[in-house]
XYZ file of C-alpha atoms in Angstrom:
717
model
C -13.654 20.097 4.379
C -11.459 22.970 5.963
C -8.337 23.689 4.177
C -6.451 24.870 7.676
C -7.129 21.221 9.089
C -5.930 19.451 5.664
C -2.819 21.376 5.678
C -2.544 21.567 9.550
C -2.679 17.224 9.221
C 0.001 17.488 6.898
C 2.327 19.559 8.707
C 1.768 17.269 11.585
C 2.295 14.400 9.688
C 5.926 15.120 8.409
C 7.384 16.156 12.234
C 5.310 13.083 13.920
C 6.617 10.574 10.889
C 10.563 11.475 11.493
C 9.879 10.702 15.408
C 7.924 7.417 14.984
C 9.373 5.051 12.537
C 7.415 2.072 13.060
C 6.737 -0.781 9.937
C 6.688 1.700 7.057
C 5.123 2.407 3.721
C 7.681 1.232 1.326
C 8.227 -2.523 3.515
C 4.519 -2.784 3.091
C 4.927 -2.113 -0.994
C 8.019 -2.921 -1.298
C 9.833 -3.606 -5.325
C 9.375 -5.519 -7.089
C 5.801 -4.699 -7.051
C 3.499 -7.858 -8.033
C 3.263 -7.889 -11.926
C 1.242 -9.226 -14.410
C 2.836 -12.372 -14.685
C 2.908 -12.874 -10.912
C -1.166 -12.244 -11.313
C -1.421 -15.193 -13.196
C -1.072 -17.213 -9.878
C -2.655 -14.843 -7.637
C -6.809 -16.083 -6.922
C -9.429 -13.931 -8.601
C -13.263 -14.651 -7.218
C -15.315 -12.389 -9.388
C -15.190 -14.314 -12.526
C -17.107 -17.548 -11.102
C -17.490 -17.007 -7.492
C -14.698 -18.835 -6.470
C -11.014 -18.251 -6.150
C -8.970 -19.515 -8.556
C -5.755 -18.115 -10.526
C -6.059 -15.733 -13.698
C -4.153 -18.383 -15.668
C -6.861 -20.839 -14.636
C -9.459 -18.248 -15.407
C -11.846 -18.361 -18.977
C -12.596 -15.154 -18.848
C -11.099 -11.605 -19.826
C -9.671 -10.732 -16.261
C -7.881 -7.925 -15.292
C -6.612 -7.229 -11.809
C -5.423 -3.355 -10.222
C -3.715 -4.044 -7.397
C -3.064 -1.664 -4.634
C 0.261 -0.966 -5.661
C -1.037 0.157 -9.206
C -3.493 2.360 -7.501
C -1.154 4.143 -5.160
C 1.578 4.463 -8.645
C -1.338 6.073 -11.110
C -1.421 9.153 -8.911
C -5.489 8.672 -9.347
C -7.483 9.929 -5.960
C -11.283 8.523 -7.670
C -12.244 4.794 -8.465
C -12.899 5.678 -11.944
C -9.718 7.318 -12.840
C -8.110 4.407 -11.551
C -9.925 2.163 -13.656
C -8.081 4.014 -17.062
C -5.674 1.539 -15.871
C -7.432 -1.709 -17.313
C -7.783 -2.601 -21.065
C -11.413 -2.013 -22.174
C -12.456 0.175 -19.599
C -13.876 3.320 -20.763
C -13.709 6.177 -18.789
C -14.674 9.715 -19.539
C -14.771 12.700 -17.147
C -18.149 14.943 -17.966
C -16.779 17.370 -15.489
C -14.784 17.437 -12.171
C -17.856 15.655 -9.913
C -19.083 13.510 -13.086
C -17.939 10.529 -14.598
C -18.793 7.716 -17.628
C -17.623 4.732 -16.879
C -18.559 1.571 -19.090
C -16.690 -1.669 -20.899
C -17.263 -2.817 -24.555
C -19.391 0.346 -25.117
C -22.863 1.826 -24.621
C -21.235 4.100 -22.305
C -22.595 7.233 -20.759
C -23.397 9.043 -16.559
C -25.270 6.016 -15.929
C -24.239 3.572 -18.393
C -26.560 0.497 -17.722
C -24.628 -2.571 -18.857
C -21.601 -2.768 -16.406
C -22.321 -4.473 -12.820
C -20.217 -2.741 -10.063
C -19.458 -4.154 -6.914
C -18.227 -3.359 -3.732
C -16.679 -6.694 -1.484
C -19.815 -8.300 -3.291
C -22.154 -5.613 -2.938
C -23.812 -4.400 -5.505
C -23.655 -0.638 -6.147
C -25.732 -0.924 -9.516
C -28.457 1.532 -8.962
C -32.202 0.355 -9.734
C -33.286 4.070 -9.895
C -31.320 5.404 -12.946
C -29.637 2.025 -13.933
C -25.912 2.549 -13.778
C -23.338 3.607 -11.156
C -23.773 7.259 -9.165
C -19.887 7.825 -9.413
C -19.734 10.692 -7.124
C -21.472 9.137 -4.546
C -18.873 5.920 -4.285
C -15.707 7.632 -3.011
C -13.900 5.287 -1.091
C -10.779 5.495 0.808
C -8.465 4.469 -1.732
C -5.611 3.373 0.538
C -8.230 0.474 1.865
C -8.755 -1.071 -1.306
C -6.926 -4.251 -1.776
C -7.386 -4.866 -5.136
C -10.123 -4.361 -8.170
C -10.978 -7.133 -10.367
C -11.864 -6.431 -13.786
C -14.144 -8.867 -15.725
C -14.529 -7.970 -19.426
C -17.435 -9.618 -21.419
C -20.856 -11.232 -19.827
C -21.137 -12.740 -16.641
C -24.684 -12.926 -15.930
C -24.217 -16.733 -14.608
C -21.974 -15.585 -12.035
C -23.748 -12.121 -10.910
C -27.097 -11.996 -12.630
C -28.937 -9.226 -14.546
C -26.938 -6.056 -15.526
C -23.424 -7.900 -15.606
C -23.836 -7.844 -19.061
C -20.514 -6.160 -20.763
C -18.644 -6.571 -17.606
C -18.146 -6.524 -13.486
C -15.576 -4.676 -11.785
C -15.607 -6.045 -7.839
C -13.574 -3.157 -5.578
C -12.161 -5.482 -3.199
C -11.128 -4.118 -0.143
C -8.146 -4.948 2.764
C -8.935 -6.837 5.730
C -8.628 -5.322 8.975
C -5.962 -7.344 9.931
C -3.836 -5.734 7.144
C -5.156 -2.224 8.345
C -3.613 -1.460 11.681
C -2.324 1.329 13.097
C -2.320 5.460 12.700
C -2.823 6.519 8.460
C -2.832 9.909 7.640
C -3.567 10.417 3.845
C -4.178 13.738 2.792
C -3.554 15.772 -0.230
C -3.808 19.715 -1.356
C -3.180 21.347 -4.842
C -5.468 22.729 -7.954
C -8.934 21.753 -10.156
C -9.460 18.191 -8.677
C -6.868 17.576 -6.425
C -8.351 20.615 -4.368
C -8.092 19.018 -1.342
C -8.349 15.473 0.928
C -8.214 14.136 3.933
C -8.223 10.593 4.884
C -7.396 9.432 8.930
C -7.564 5.859 10.049
C -7.271 3.888 12.755
C -6.693 0.383 13.307
C -6.198 -2.116 16.071
C -6.164 -5.834 16.823
C -6.844 -8.051 19.533
C -5.375 -11.327 21.285
C -7.904 -13.590 19.514
C -6.998 -12.423 15.744
C -9.600 -9.990 15.602
C -9.793 -6.469 14.150
C -11.018 -3.331 13.416
C -10.716 -0.171 11.834
C -12.147 3.407 11.318
C -11.802 5.744 8.413
C -12.668 9.373 7.971
C -12.750 10.390 4.569
C -13.238 14.056 2.966
C -12.117 15.334 -0.941
C -13.216 18.618 -2.297
C -12.921 20.065 -5.918
C -12.955 23.168 -7.852
C -15.396 23.507 -10.388
C -14.169 23.667 -13.997
C -15.221 25.026 -17.241
C -18.077 25.126 -19.794
C -17.487 24.365 -23.347
C -17.689 28.007 -24.031
C -14.438 29.003 -21.628
C -17.226 30.567 -18.577
C -16.527 28.800 -15.125
C -18.451 26.154 -14.624
C -20.739 25.112 -11.322
C -18.942 22.025 -10.911
C -17.645 21.470 -7.108
C -17.538 18.316 -4.719
C -17.572 18.091 -1.539
C -17.598 14.475 -0.037
C -17.633 13.411 3.670
C -17.742 9.565 4.712
C -17.178 7.479 7.493
C -16.181 3.974 7.377
C -15.304 1.003 9.259
C -14.629 -3.058 9.217
C -14.479 -5.469 11.815
C -13.277 -8.942 11.177
C -12.929 -11.858 13.507
C -11.822 -15.101 12.061
C -12.681 -18.031 14.045
C -9.919 -20.370 12.465
C -8.796 -21.561 9.267
C -12.336 -22.914 8.804
C -14.466 -20.126 9.377
C -14.216 -16.537 8.921
C -16.783 -13.229 9.168
C -16.810 -10.013 8.992
C -18.465 -6.569 9.270
C -18.714 -3.337 7.219
C -20.352 -0.143 7.073
C -20.516 3.451 5.751
C -22.246 6.724 5.822
C -21.504 9.235 3.780
C -22.731 12.808 2.740
C -21.810 13.971 -0.668
C -22.935 17.263 -2.410
C -21.897 17.965 -6.136
C -22.816 21.830 -7.915
C -24.361 20.977 -11.140
C -26.226 23.100 -13.550
C -28.949 21.631 -15.663
C -30.562 22.625 -19.184
C -33.965 23.236 -18.984
C -36.301 23.682 -22.289
C -37.799 26.904 -22.440
C -39.397 28.678 -24.846
C -39.062 32.472 -23.440
C -35.624 34.463 -25.525
C -34.904 36.000 -22.346
C -34.500 33.412 -20.206
C -32.195 31.064 -22.896
C -28.805 30.565 -22.128
C -26.209 30.644 -24.604
C -28.642 29.946 -27.245
C -26.237 29.091 -29.957
C -24.288 26.976 -27.580
C -26.989 24.806 -25.745
C -30.230 25.425 -27.679
C -33.612 26.462 -26.461
C -32.607 25.936 -22.754
C -32.428 27.927 -19.532
C -30.010 26.761 -16.887
C -31.313 25.433 -13.467
C -28.121 25.598 -11.156
C -28.178 23.690 -7.852
C -26.634 21.398 -5.304
C -27.180 17.977 -5.298
C -27.380 16.568 -2.200
C -26.465 12.521 -1.996
C -26.384 11.150 1.686
C -26.922 7.273 3.132
C -25.170 4.495 4.152
C -24.791 0.646 4.109
C -24.161 -2.356 6.090
C -22.741 -5.201 5.134
C -22.356 -8.824 6.771
C -20.335 -11.862 5.528
C -20.046 -15.451 6.766
C -17.628 -17.935 5.250
C -17.006 -21.906 6.530
C -14.563 -24.278 4.956
C -16.300 -27.915 5.083
C -14.886 -31.078 4.597
C -13.509 -32.270 1.791
C -12.300 -29.285 0.428
C -15.954 -26.902 -0.240
C -17.005 -23.980 1.163
C -20.296 -22.148 2.394
C -20.782 -18.186 2.066
C -23.518 -15.941 3.193
C -23.776 -12.501 2.769
C -26.182 -10.240 3.508
C -26.476 -5.904 3.357
C -28.833 -2.994 3.811
C -28.193 0.098 2.110
C -30.317 3.690 2.331
C -29.926 6.193 -0.167
C -31.497 9.730 -0.525
C -30.642 12.189 -3.904
C -31.736 15.370 -5.270
C -32.152 16.464 -8.688
C -34.119 19.477 -10.709
C -37.732 18.652 -10.003
C -37.256 15.569 -7.973
C -35.692 13.796 -5.195
C -35.542 10.132 -4.380
C -35.437 7.995 -1.254
C -34.765 4.419 -1.204
C -33.588 1.144 0.796
C -32.456 -1.946 -0.162
C -32.377 -5.081 1.198
C -30.504 -8.037 -0.220
C -29.126 -12.044 0.635
C -26.871 -14.295 -1.343
C -25.906 -17.333 -0.237
C -23.745 -20.150 -1.930
C -22.388 -23.508 -1.602
C -19.416 -24.801 -2.885
C -18.346 -28.866 -2.748
C -16.074 -31.375 -5.223
C -17.976 -34.251 -6.794
C -15.509 -36.797 -7.234
C -12.376 -35.894 -8.407
C -13.339 -34.094 -11.344
C -16.247 -31.849 -10.549
C -16.435 -28.860 -8.884
C -19.628 -27.617 -8.048
C -21.247 -24.039 -6.880
C -25.176 -23.450 -6.182
C -26.879 -20.741 -4.826
C -29.360 -17.745 -4.403
C -29.769 -14.193 -4.368
C -32.639 -11.918 -3.293
C -32.847 -8.298 -2.930
C -35.584 -5.757 -2.872
C -35.412 -2.182 -3.220
C -38.471 0.219 -2.377
C -38.312 3.817 -3.740
C -39.987 6.845 -3.124
C -39.975 9.969 -5.534
C -40.661 13.102 -4.899
C -41.920 15.542 -8.032
C -42.400 18.984 -7.765
C -45.716 20.105 -9.651
C -44.692 21.830 -13.174
C -41.014 20.313 -13.653
C -40.035 18.691 -16.710
C -39.893 15.394 -15.391
C -42.795 13.121 -14.623
C -43.717 9.542 -12.748
C -46.687 7.302 -12.943
C -45.239 6.038 -9.891
C -44.039 8.051 -6.892
C -43.694 4.977 -4.792
C -42.379 1.717 -6.266
C -40.603 -1.385 -5.318
C -38.178 -3.599 -7.381
C -37.491 -6.775 -6.441
C -35.073 -9.609 -7.692
C -34.944 -13.481 -7.204
C -32.557 -15.946 -8.246
C -31.073 -19.212 -8.048
C -27.521 -20.368 -9.888
C -25.576 -23.990 -10.577
C -22.139 -24.334 -12.383
C -19.942 -27.466 -12.574
C -16.477 -27.278 -13.493
C -15.098 -30.221 -15.071
C -11.807 -31.108 -15.007
C -11.585 -33.814 -18.292
C -7.395 -33.274 -18.229
C -5.794 -32.651 -14.857
C -4.207 -29.666 -15.135
C -4.505 -29.435 -19.280
C -8.259 -29.135 -20.031
C -11.489 -28.064 -18.161
C -15.379 -27.372 -19.261
C -17.643 -24.823 -16.855
C -21.238 -24.577 -17.763
C -24.266 -23.326 -15.486
C -27.254 -21.493 -15.618
C -29.043 -18.726 -13.800
C -32.642 -18.250 -13.245
C -33.950 -15.020 -12.179
C -37.142 -13.383 -12.066
C -37.238 -9.263 -11.537
C -40.174 -6.679 -11.290
C -40.100 -5.889 -14.804
C -37.928 -8.099 -16.821
C -39.916 -11.556 -15.685
C -38.183 -14.753 -15.624
C -34.989 -15.160 -17.431
C -32.211 -17.771 -17.946
C -28.812 -16.814 -17.989
C -26.541 -19.918 -19.307
C -23.117 -20.100 -19.601
C -20.574 -22.494 -20.954
C -16.632 -22.076 -20.818
C -13.520 -24.173 -21.542
C -9.852 -23.643 -20.606
C -7.032 -25.222 -22.486
C -3.838 -25.090 -20.825
C -1.004 -26.879 -22.823
C 2.000 -25.615 -20.510
C 2.102 -23.583 -17.272
C 3.483 -20.379 -19.523
C 0.474 -20.197 -21.718
C -3.240 -20.573 -21.559
C -6.405 -20.421 -24.271
C -10.089 -19.733 -23.000
C -13.598 -19.900 -25.478
C -16.545 -18.560 -23.805
C -20.091 -18.498 -24.374
C -22.796 -16.507 -22.548
C -26.082 -15.207 -22.287
C -27.136 -12.353 -20.171
C -30.157 -9.829 -19.683
C -30.263 -6.171 -18.551
C -33.064 -5.303 -16.696
C -35.096 -2.161 -17.318
C -34.661 0.457 -13.964
C -37.630 2.517 -12.541
C -36.775 5.673 -14.831
C -36.915 3.974 -17.832
C -39.928 2.335 -17.089
C -41.921 5.320 -14.997
C -40.188 8.162 -15.720
C -40.903 10.983 -18.626
C -39.145 13.945 -19.389
C -40.138 17.322 -21.278
C -36.527 16.986 -22.929
C -36.610 19.387 -26.190
C -38.025 23.072 -26.867
C -38.011 24.101 -30.631
C -38.982 27.931 -30.864
C -40.997 28.866 -33.853
C -38.818 29.651 -36.866
C -41.716 32.102 -38.112
C -45.446 33.371 -37.159
C -46.632 30.586 -39.079
C -44.566 27.910 -37.833
C -45.533 26.201 -34.616
C -43.471 25.734 -31.715
C -42.592 22.209 -30.902
C -42.131 20.328 -27.552
C -40.881 16.872 -27.199
C -41.781 14.252 -24.357
C -40.009 11.575 -23.601
C -42.432 8.732 -22.728
C -41.803 6.187 -19.873
C -41.210 2.795 -21.106
C -44.376 1.455 -19.292
C -46.184 2.491 -22.352
C -44.322 -0.018 -24.840
C -43.960 -2.769 -21.679
C -40.113 -2.174 -21.954
C -38.268 -5.541 -20.977
C -34.982 -7.422 -20.594
C -32.497 -6.623 -23.279
C -30.647 -9.749 -24.182
C -27.647 -10.145 -25.131
C -25.518 -12.997 -26.208
C -21.829 -12.914 -26.212
C -18.788 -15.106 -27.555
C -15.588 -14.487 -26.214
C -12.061 -16.408 -27.054
C -8.708 -15.700 -25.317
C -4.966 -16.360 -25.009
C -2.459 -15.345 -22.024
C 1.274 -15.882 -22.420
C 4.437 -15.508 -20.106
C 7.029 -15.803 -23.012
C 9.877 -14.855 -20.787
C 10.209 -14.372 -17.216
C 9.913 -10.654 -18.039
C 7.290 -10.330 -20.858
C 3.638 -11.586 -20.311
C 0.346 -10.543 -22.858
C -3.216 -11.125 -22.234
C -5.460 -11.165 -25.622
C -9.099 -11.327 -25.842
C -11.717 -10.940 -28.859
C -15.794 -11.155 -28.542
C -18.603 -10.335 -30.379
C -21.708 -9.401 -28.859
C -25.263 -9.473 -29.934
C -27.890 -7.451 -28.716
C -31.316 -7.798 -28.678
C -33.914 -5.151 -27.677
C -31.536 -2.405 -26.220
C -33.448 0.575 -25.279
C -34.007 3.535 -27.688
C -36.875 5.559 -29.407
C -39.135 3.080 -31.118
C -41.554 5.579 -32.778
C -42.895 8.800 -32.088
C -46.390 10.570 -32.786
C -44.802 13.070 -34.971
C -48.099 12.466 -38.103
C -50.249 13.234 -35.721
C -48.757 15.736 -32.980
C -51.039 16.832 -29.855
C -52.105 20.740 -30.962
C -52.832 23.550 -28.560
C -56.141 25.493 -28.646
C -53.830 28.192 -30.650
C -54.167 25.030 -33.809
C -57.413 23.159 -32.431
C -59.402 25.534 -30.254
C -62.035 23.233 -28.602
C -60.568 20.156 -29.968
C -57.147 20.842 -28.399
C -55.195 18.780 -26.069
C -55.046 20.566 -22.891
C -51.843 18.588 -21.559
C -50.286 19.582 -24.583
C -51.569 23.676 -24.029
C -50.807 23.595 -20.412
C -47.086 21.767 -21.056
C -46.230 24.519 -23.903
C -46.826 27.318 -21.345
C -45.347 26.129 -18.500
C -41.929 26.100 -20.516
C -42.398 29.504 -21.916
C -44.176 29.716 -24.875
C -46.775 32.494 -25.183
C -50.206 31.394 -24.969
C -51.182 32.989 -28.074
C -48.552 30.847 -29.982
C -49.230 28.370 -32.049
C -47.641 25.468 -30.749
C -47.849 21.274 -30.829
C -46.534 18.100 -28.611
C -44.395 15.228 -29.794
C -44.009 12.435 -27.715
C -41.172 9.930 -28.467
C -41.613 6.483 -27.546
C -39.173 4.427 -25.759
C -38.527 0.486 -25.448
C -36.427 -2.474 -27.125
C -35.798 -0.788 -30.261
C -33.292 -2.706 -33.009
C -30.580 -4.985 -32.572
C -27.276 -3.907 -31.842
C -23.809 -5.948 -32.704
C -20.067 -5.284 -30.989
C -17.167 -6.855 -32.016
C -13.962 -5.901 -30.491
C -9.848 -6.553 -29.536
C -8.536 -6.253 -26.288
C -4.570 -6.393 -25.444
C -2.353 -6.183 -22.300
C 1.111 -6.607 -21.979
C 3.846 -5.937 -19.431
C 7.614 -6.160 -19.811
C 10.395 -5.857 -17.416
C 13.619 -4.079 -19.251
C 15.308 -3.686 -16.054
C 14.151 -5.082 -12.424
C 13.670 -1.569 -11.278
C 11.509 -0.402 -14.587
C 8.000 -2.000 -15.189
C 6.501 -1.009 -18.594
C 2.740 -1.959 -19.160
C 0.652 -1.592 -22.754
C -2.678 -1.721 -23.232
C -5.065 -1.723 -26.450
C -8.838 -1.721 -27.369
C -10.740 -1.546 -30.645
C -14.156 -1.909 -31.034
C -16.633 -2.124 -34.126
C -20.200 -1.276 -33.571
C -23.142 -1.851 -36.191
C -27.046 -1.517 -35.589
C -27.726 -5.562 -37.041
C -25.314 -7.640 -38.974
C -26.199 -5.642 -42.176
C -26.461 -2.177 -41.402
C -24.318 0.362 -40.400
C -24.495 1.697 -36.759
C -26.462 4.688 -36.137
C -25.496 6.097 -32.623
C -28.387 8.484 -32.595
C -30.532 5.673 -32.323
C -29.504 4.596 -29.014
C -29.811 6.803 -26.041
C -26.948 6.106 -24.018
C -24.358 8.250 -25.891
C -21.273 6.894 -27.895
C -17.870 5.002 -26.912
C -14.599 5.330 -28.724
C -13.483 2.732 -31.275
C -10.015 2.545 -30.082
C -8.038 3.128 -27.215
C -4.348 2.477 -25.905
C -2.424 3.601 -22.794
C 1.598 3.283 -22.064
C 2.308 2.952 -18.302
C 6.240 3.490 -17.248
C 7.198 2.740 -13.261
C 10.572 3.301 -12.464
C 12.541 3.263 -9.404
C 15.631 5.608 -9.395
C 16.474 4.227 -6.164
C 14.894 2.382 -3.143
C 13.068 5.823 -1.860
C 12.147 7.277 -4.872
C 9.832 6.553 -7.793
C 8.764 7.974 -11.137
C 5.719 7.235 -13.072
C 4.563 8.063 -16.162
C 0.980 7.419 -17.902
C 0.200 8.276 -21.676
C -3.272 7.423 -22.983
C -4.644 8.057 -26.396
C -8.918 7.505 -26.904
C -10.603 7.883 -30.038
C -13.021 10.438 -31.017
C -17.276 9.604 -30.073
C -19.438 10.564 -33.036
C -22.339 10.551 -31.346
C -24.238 14.377 -30.799
C -27.849 15.514 -29.778
C -28.873 17.624 -32.950
C -31.747 19.161 -31.032
C -29.669 21.089 -28.568
C -27.438 23.537 -29.886
C -23.639 23.772 -31.355
C -22.173 22.443 -27.911
C -24.354 19.183 -27.993
C -23.927 18.942 -31.982
C -20.586 18.280 -31.891
C -18.362 15.278 -31.936
C -15.861 14.668 -29.829
C -12.420 14.557 -30.759
C -10.320 12.198 -29.853
C -7.555 13.178 -27.269
C -4.643 12.389 -25.567
C -3.563 12.632 -21.825
C -0.855 12.271 -19.702
C -0.503 11.931 -16.095
C 3.139 12.317 -13.937
C 3.834 11.188 -10.478
C 7.510 11.263 -8.377
C 7.095 10.463 -5.022
C 9.600 10.114 -2.111
C 10.155 7.811 1.265
C 10.846 10.734 3.224
C 11.359 8.464 6.258
C 10.299 4.709 7.193
C 6.941 6.007 7.300
C 6.345 9.132 5.587
C 6.331 9.239 1.560
C 5.660 12.463 -0.371
C 4.324 12.907 -3.896
C 4.160 15.307 -6.719
C 1.295 14.414 -9.270
C 0.423 16.272 -12.699
C -2.923 15.187 -14.472
C -4.593 16.207 -17.418
C -1.326 17.500 -18.900
C -2.037 17.245 -22.493
C -6.030 17.907 -23.172
C -6.984 20.884 -21.127
C -10.532 22.552 -22.127
C -10.791 19.360 -24.321
C -14.275 17.799 -24.064
C -14.421 14.071 -22.871
C -18.085 13.382 -23.227
C -21.437 15.117 -23.743
C -23.802 15.116 -20.891
C -26.389 12.250 -22.187
C -29.096 11.124 -19.817
C -28.904 13.916 -17.266
C -29.134 16.893 -19.318
C -26.232 19.061 -17.448
C -23.832 21.799 -18.862
C -20.990 20.638 -20.752
C -18.010 20.628 -18.814
C -14.435 20.318 -19.697
C -11.669 19.040 -17.141
C -8.670 21.460 -16.256
C -4.929 20.290 -15.347
C -4.492 19.230 -12.225
C -1.049 19.832 -9.583
C -1.442 18.111 -6.187
C 1.254 17.652 -3.359
C -0.026 14.440 -1.625
C 1.213 13.176 1.648
C 1.124 9.791 3.148
C 1.925 8.965 6.680
C 2.046 5.446 8.201
C 2.509 4.085 11.645
C 1.752 1.105 13.161
């Protein structure tokens, strides 16, 4: 996005705001803001597919409000998710993130389901979320509901360790003009969002938003400038037309074009091609600009029925194009979801429904690349039916919720996902809950059909062979669903009008996590310099393709991946809020996790493909109002170390990631009723510190830098 355009818009907004003072930002986000205690009474819908207060939800729930988002100073959704306890967020650079809940983190963490207004943005190609392609305008987010723990009954496969549902504002709540612009350094380089909304006489409303962001590159672990820039542009719209209190429907859509600069590390045996072998092993760099573009269209219809019931029907279509070195992907997804809620007598509340989804992928592979595929054209489908009953045994005191979802997938077959939850509320200020769930994580297209020439180990002497390691696709072992059983318990309490706490504990057993199950190191494939006429021609060609001298000895080892050893996780999560003064809000979050590979074995992180997770996390957030027009926010975070490292890829990727402390500051002033200016300083204590090693995608290790940016928010109705 043109910097002169951003600066011009910024100056225009300051001048125009003084002349147009209509509904102000201060009036929209008036203090006191919504506290966690107040949120106990606010409805959330992601835990059980119906609106219910946090205090009446038998799950580990945390709600990030629109005010929390603005006062955090964050510019992207992954950065916002730091606000929730138990959510692991790490930056792999200025345009890449790793986000997970309760372990198994990675750039494509595959045990967390993320939704936008109920539309899944979980990639069936990679598994996980491509965060750099999900740059939503933050001012359009009403709240983010974070459900920690299994939610397979409500949302199906891949909702294993949690669900994040990003819920946008109604068009009726976003009328008028909004200009949101910022400029600064590094991740705050430049950004502009321009929104217009209007409301009709019949109560219908629409909005259209143009949004763009630009980020500078960071630095490599060795101090060199990294090719890590990011440019993202999108156009979003939403149209709401309530037909009355009984019937509601809306349409929303987006088109986007995202470009992120990356550098991948491709195996090579040629010393002249190696890039800093001491840091990154026997690899050559492959710089490229990754293009991700596409769009989606969603429609939802809701109708209240007699007796307190509700019918909801939603459908969406999505198209996506993305590319990486040697490969590109085009896919189209069509999804249909319906549910019906109705009371049965005075004690039962029934919700039942179904879902159907199909995604058609087309992979284009360049010959001789380090990626391979057995199925360049593949369709992945999913269908499911579910039913749940909430049974009130003692009104306003004790209830049970039980149900099951039966789901059938292309790669995972048919699997039931049951859940049982109990809620006890002895008083209006306290609640206890207990839950047991079984969920599955379905294989993605990459794990089932794609292989990769992952590691090159050059010959140490003329008598030793060079080694090329090939990671085989999971179809060789018929890799299927990962099954997860989770037991959880929690307690919430409003101890005083100004102090609230939320504590949860869990234990999860994972059966068949994706990992290496075997290899052929005892009888590897040999090139013709060793085996002569009995050599494996594929191995010989691959060794030469990756730079091995045709006259040198070489072997090829295949790593077989599939449903590997069982894993167990245990943990505690806590969030508290205290308002020592009417103008001062303190939030303290903390989590602790233990992981092992079975009940009687110590955890071996190297057996898992997807990186590692910190044993502990904690954050302290202070929000203080000097006056009605001036705010000061301080956000301090401590994240534990990561033990996992790749011993085959040089010192940079073999070193564990140390614990880090992060500090963000924000100062904001309401200059006029329509204009707010804010100054944010981010990552003040952890400059040049690695947060996460690249895992599934072999990109360079990039360390985030400090960021300073100035933001202007102008809103006129």
